[in-house]
Amino acid sequence: MEIEGLERILREHSFFAGLGDAFLALVSGCARNVRFEAGHYLFHEGEPANEFYLLRHGRVALELHAPGRGPITFQTLGEGEIVGVSWLIPPYRWAYDARALTLVRAIGVDAACLRQKCEADHDLGYEMMKRVTSVLIQRLQTTRLQILDVYGTHG
Amino acid sequence: METSGTVVITLEGLESLIGLLKRRGYRVIGPTVRDQAIIYDEIAALAELPRGWTDEQQGGLYRLVPRDDDAVFGYAVGPHSWKKFLHPPTELLWTAERTEKGLRVTPAPLPDERFAFIGVRGCDLHAIAIQDRVLTHGGKIDPHYRARREALFIVAVNCAVAGATCFCVSMQTGPKATGAYDLALTELGREEDHRFVVEAGSEAGRVVLAELPHRAATEKDIAEAEAVVSATAANMGRSMRSDDLHELLLRNLNHPRWDEVAARCLTCGNCTMVCPTCFCTTVEDATDLAGHRISRSQRWDSCFTMDFSFIHGGSVRASPRSRYRQWMTHKLATWQDQFGTMGCVGCGRCITWCPVGIDITEEVAAIRDSEQH
Amino acid sequence: MADTDGTTDPMVPRLARIARRRRDGPQVWTLEIEAEDSAGAGFAPGQFNMLTAFGVGEVPISLSGDPAEPDRLVHTIRAVGPVSTALTRLGPGETVGLRGPFGVGWPMAELAGHDVLIVAGGLGLAPLRPVLYRLLAERARYGKVVLLYGTRSPQEILFRRQIESWRRRLDIDIEVTVDHALGDWHGHVGVVTTLIPRASFDPAHTIALVCGPEVMMRFAIAALRDAGLPDTALFLSMERNMKCAVGLCGHCQIGPVFACRDGPVFRFDRLRNVLAVKEI
């Protein structure tokens, strides 16, 4: 019952859109429901990437700390998006802090568990690789736009 | 005379024409030798015309040379075009004055000058028609231009000399004068048989012509005049296929040839200054030290400057490549979208007066040829 | 407009007075001006005026006020050059020169019966604000109305109070994102294009209006096309150097079109080919 519910949620999450039933079953074996109160951290910079999150509800800020400037948010994420993309490729370490801005409900996926299944079944591994890469490309492109500072005056 | 309308006048007739136009209140502008070039300026008599002179032209080269006869219109075109008078390099738009009661803006008065141009070539007639379209046929018009244009009297000349940079035949603008003129001359004979075949192209032209000493043209006169135009047409210094330019250039906006020409182009803007159709202007505000008297003037601008496309943050067309491309594609392609005509008349001035001899016909050919391979 | 018959010089400004001046962000001021000969001819959302700071010069500024109040000519100006800086320093009662309104605005008639998705970046919200006034005044004529607004930082959000009050309405979806934020900002962070896949609209019945820096518009249009909007449903407002605003000075050419006369608002399919070329 619990597992079936998770599989349904995963199937409906845009990160897993179009993933076959067999793979969904494999993924859901590594998944659990999680919840974070506003202000709580999903993970911190430098920690091992043990669990990533598929947001179902709420908003998460990705932050970097700069001495003297405090936390700088460089991106916020919401429903349907993935928090944490460093789990698939070594060194499996988070590169920023992820903080819940509101109450957050998500599916947490055990990264070591899923990596093992990806190694065992490269077809699953390739599916995960394509999905993670797509997110990375989008984030790279939007980061470029941020760097351009298009609203600046460039006097 | 009523039947064919074509008559013959002599050099004395041409002298009478200048005098008659002056008496009718026109500022008579014609070709004259100045600073080692044939330019257009106010003239009072036949003697001021460049009689016995011609011009040698090539890419980046112009030289005044004596002719071995006394032809009056025996040259091609010089650095000036008639836009200098109709659409002058600077034009006051308005003045404003600050008083205790506040600011008052006074529009610049419309010009009351009546110009008579003598010696307008086919290419330049078309150039005037093109500027008419740009400045007086859109939604909004330039009233200063229109005032001068409406008062204008045009004495055209059928070209007897094809310059080495001329390509009016390719652009279908010459060497025969076609379009809106009042009188059109073809210079025939020299020395003792020097004469001009004259056709009137307007009622104003017919009225003026009737007052000049003339005789009816014979078939021989007319045949000779036609031969002059045919010979000129056969001697064009340059040619440029013009029927496919719109598509050719717009599908080659990223062609490597633009880099090649940009490596030579100095972005000096000479081509835009000598071009008889280039119409772009900018505005300049001036004020006295106290800020009580303010004025705004319009002056010729060039798409070769960085300022031309400046928006906060920088210029849209920062590279010389993009600026040359803008100029040339505008002349030959997008002008057609904007105004329904070509923006080039084939006068060759941009080739002659380019300090590094960039040749618009050669650039088009290079792009076209690259597609053949 | 007295100059439609060609008797009046289109380059001569009328006089207008600053009625109100309000700061709307760092270096950004909103000036409300009243023409002295005050025949409030009205304007269409997306049109612009040419404003003269006497003795300094003239610049194009889009109208950012309510089209239902034609006598209040509202302009939102960022002080970036000598003329815009001079304009933003003028106080109530001072005189400016006014020409306009000019140009082709947003396709208001076409919006009726459609969902309207507005994507604005930075100061690009200013020429879209008249659209929002109109849409909200005639709310029943339109389907869903969505505003996606991105700017540099929370401090630079334009018309902030107004956005907050519109947000309280239930008949418009508003999402605001900033490129950079410190920890005290609880809204979205990320470029405005990231809001497009998250927004809910029916691509088959939506018209999108886009205004902002050109790079931002390029990427916004790519995201809207990815979301399934056809090119004929995308409209954008172009900024170019302008001296005359009536198609005579040649400055604002974008390939075959004049931004002043044929735009500033264009349907995307008309510019698709030229915008793909750098430095056009």
PDB file of N, CA and C in Angstrom, chain A residues 13 36 42 53-60 76-83 104-107:
ATOM      1  N   HIS A  13       5.303  12.646 -10.938  1.00  0.00           N
ATOM      2  CA  HIS A  13       6.277  13.726 -10.790  1.00  0.00           C
ATOM      3  C   HIS A  13       6.984  13.971 -12.117  1.00  0.00           C
ATOM      4  N   PHE A  36       9.603  18.890   5.423  1.00  0.00           N
ATOM      5  CA  PHE A  36      10.495  19.847   6.092  1.00  0.00           C
ATOM      6  C   PHE A  36       9.691  21.078   6.473  1.00  0.00           C
ATOM      7  N   LEU A  42      17.269  21.048   3.891  1.00  0.00           N
ATOM      8  CA  LEU A  42      17.177  19.715   3.292  1.00  0.00           C
ATOM      9  C   LEU A  42      18.577  19.085   3.291  1.00  0.00           C
ATOM     10  N   TYR A  53      15.753  15.067  -3.466  1.00  0.00           N
ATOM     11  CA  TYR A  53      14.336  15.275  -3.182  1.00  0.00           C
ATOM     12  C   TYR A  53      13.547  15.702  -4.416  1.00  0.00           C
ATOM     13  N   LEU A  54      12.380  15.099  -4.573  1.00  0.00           N
ATOM     14  CA  LEU A  54      11.455  15.497  -5.631  1.00  0.00           C
ATOM     15  C   LEU A  54      10.332  16.260  -4.946  1.00  0.00           C
ATOM     16  N   LEU A  55      10.249  17.553  -5.229  1.00  0.00           N
ATOM     17  CA  LEU A  55       9.296  18.401  -4.492  1.00  0.00           C
ATOM     18  C   LEU A  55       7.867  18.132  -4.938  1.00  0.00           C
ATOM     19  N   ARG A  56       6.990  17.988  -3.958  1.00  0.00           N
ATOM     20  CA  ARG A  56       5.554  17.819  -4.229  1.00  0.00           C
ATOM     21  C   ARG A  56       4.799  19.064  -3.830  1.00  0.00           C
ATOM     22  N   HIS A  57       5.353  19.787  -2.893  1.00  0.00           N
ATOM     23  CA  HIS A  57       4.644  20.944  -2.348  1.00  0.00           C
ATOM     24  C   HIS A  57       5.658  21.836  -1.650  1.00  0.00           C
ATOM     25  N   GLY A  58       5.469  23.150  -1.781  1.00  0.00           N
ATOM     26  CA  GLY A  58       6.340  24.080  -1.070  1.00  0.00           C
ATOM     27  C   GLY A  58       7.490  24.571  -1.917  1.00  0.00           C
ATOM     28  N   ARG A  59       8.331  25.407  -1.301  1.00  0.00           N
ATOM     29  CA  ARG A  59       9.415  26.027  -2.064  1.00  0.00           C
ATOM     30  C   ARG A  59      10.733  25.930  -1.312  1.00  0.00           C
ATOM     31  N   VAL A  60      11.784  25.697  -2.070  1.00  0.00           N
ATOM     32  CA  VAL A  60      13.120  25.499  -1.495  1.00  0.00           C
ATOM     33  C   VAL A  60      14.091  26.500  -2.116  1.00  0.00           C
ATOM     34  N   THR A  76      15.433  29.388  -6.636  1.00  0.00           N
ATOM     35  CA  THR A  76      14.399  28.750  -5.824  1.00  0.00           C
ATOM     36  C   THR A  76      13.725  27.680  -6.670  1.00  0.00           C
ATOM     37  N   LEU A  77      13.258  26.643  -5.984  1.00  0.00           N
ATOM     38  CA  LEU A  77      12.623  25.525  -6.682  1.00  0.00           C
ATOM     39  C   LEU A  77      11.271  25.246  -6.049  1.00  0.00           C
ATOM     40  N   GLY A  78      10.370  24.696  -6.848  1.00  0.00           N
ATOM     41  CA  GLY A  78       9.020  24.423  -6.342  1.00  0.00           C
ATOM     42  C   GLY A  78       8.511  23.080  -6.825  1.00  0.00           C
ATOM     43  N   GLU A  79       7.206  22.931  -6.672  1.00  0.00           N
ATOM     44  CA  GLU A  79       6.522  21.689  -7.018  1.00  0.00           C
ATOM     45  C   GLU A  79       6.944  21.158  -8.395  1.00  0.00           C
ATOM     46  N   GLY A  80       7.222  19.850  -8.460  1.00  0.00           N
ATOM     47  CA  GLY A  80       7.571  19.242  -9.738  1.00  0.00           C
ATOM     48  C   GLY A  80       9.053  19.294 -10.051  1.00  0.00           C
ATOM     49  N   GLU A  81       9.827  19.949  -9.176  1.00  0.00           N
ATOM     50  CA  GLU A  81      11.261  20.084  -9.474  1.00  0.00           C
ATOM     51  C   GLU A  81      12.108  19.224  -8.534  1.00  0.00           C
ATOM     52  N   ILE A  82      13.376  19.058  -8.896  1.00  0.00           N
ATOM     53  CA  ILE A  82      14.276  18.188  -8.151  1.00  0.00           C
ATOM     54  C   ILE A  82      15.273  19.040  -7.371  1.00  0.00           C
ATOM     55  N   VAL A  83      15.487  18.690  -6.101  1.00  0.00           N
ATOM     56  CA  VAL A  83      16.493  19.369  -5.287  1.00  0.00           C
ATOM     57  C   VAL A  83      17.665  18.405  -5.101  1.00  0.00           C
ATOM     58  N   VAL A 104       7.562  22.054   3.270  1.00  0.00           N
ATOM     59  CA  VAL A 104       7.893  21.317   2.055  1.00  0.00           C
ATOM     60  C   VAL A 104       7.517  19.850   2.225  1.00  0.00           C
ATOM     61  N   ARG A 105       6.771  19.328   1.280  1.00  0.00           N
ATOM     62  CA  ARG A 105       6.538  17.881   1.201  1.00  0.00           C
ATOM     63  C   ARG A 105       7.256  17.389  -0.042  1.00  0.00           C
ATOM     64  N   ALA A 106       7.940  16.267   0.104  1.00  0.00           N
ATOM     65  CA  ALA A 106       8.740  15.766  -1.012  1.00  0.00           C
ATOM     66  C   ALA A 106       8.897  14.266  -0.916  1.00  0.00           C
ATOM     67  N   ILE A 107       9.384  13.684  -2.025  1.00  0.00           N
ATOM     68  CA  ILE A 107       9.821  12.305  -1.986  1.00  0.00           C
ATOM     69  C   ILE A 107      11.339  12.346  -1.845  1.00  0.00           C
TER      70      ILE A 107
END
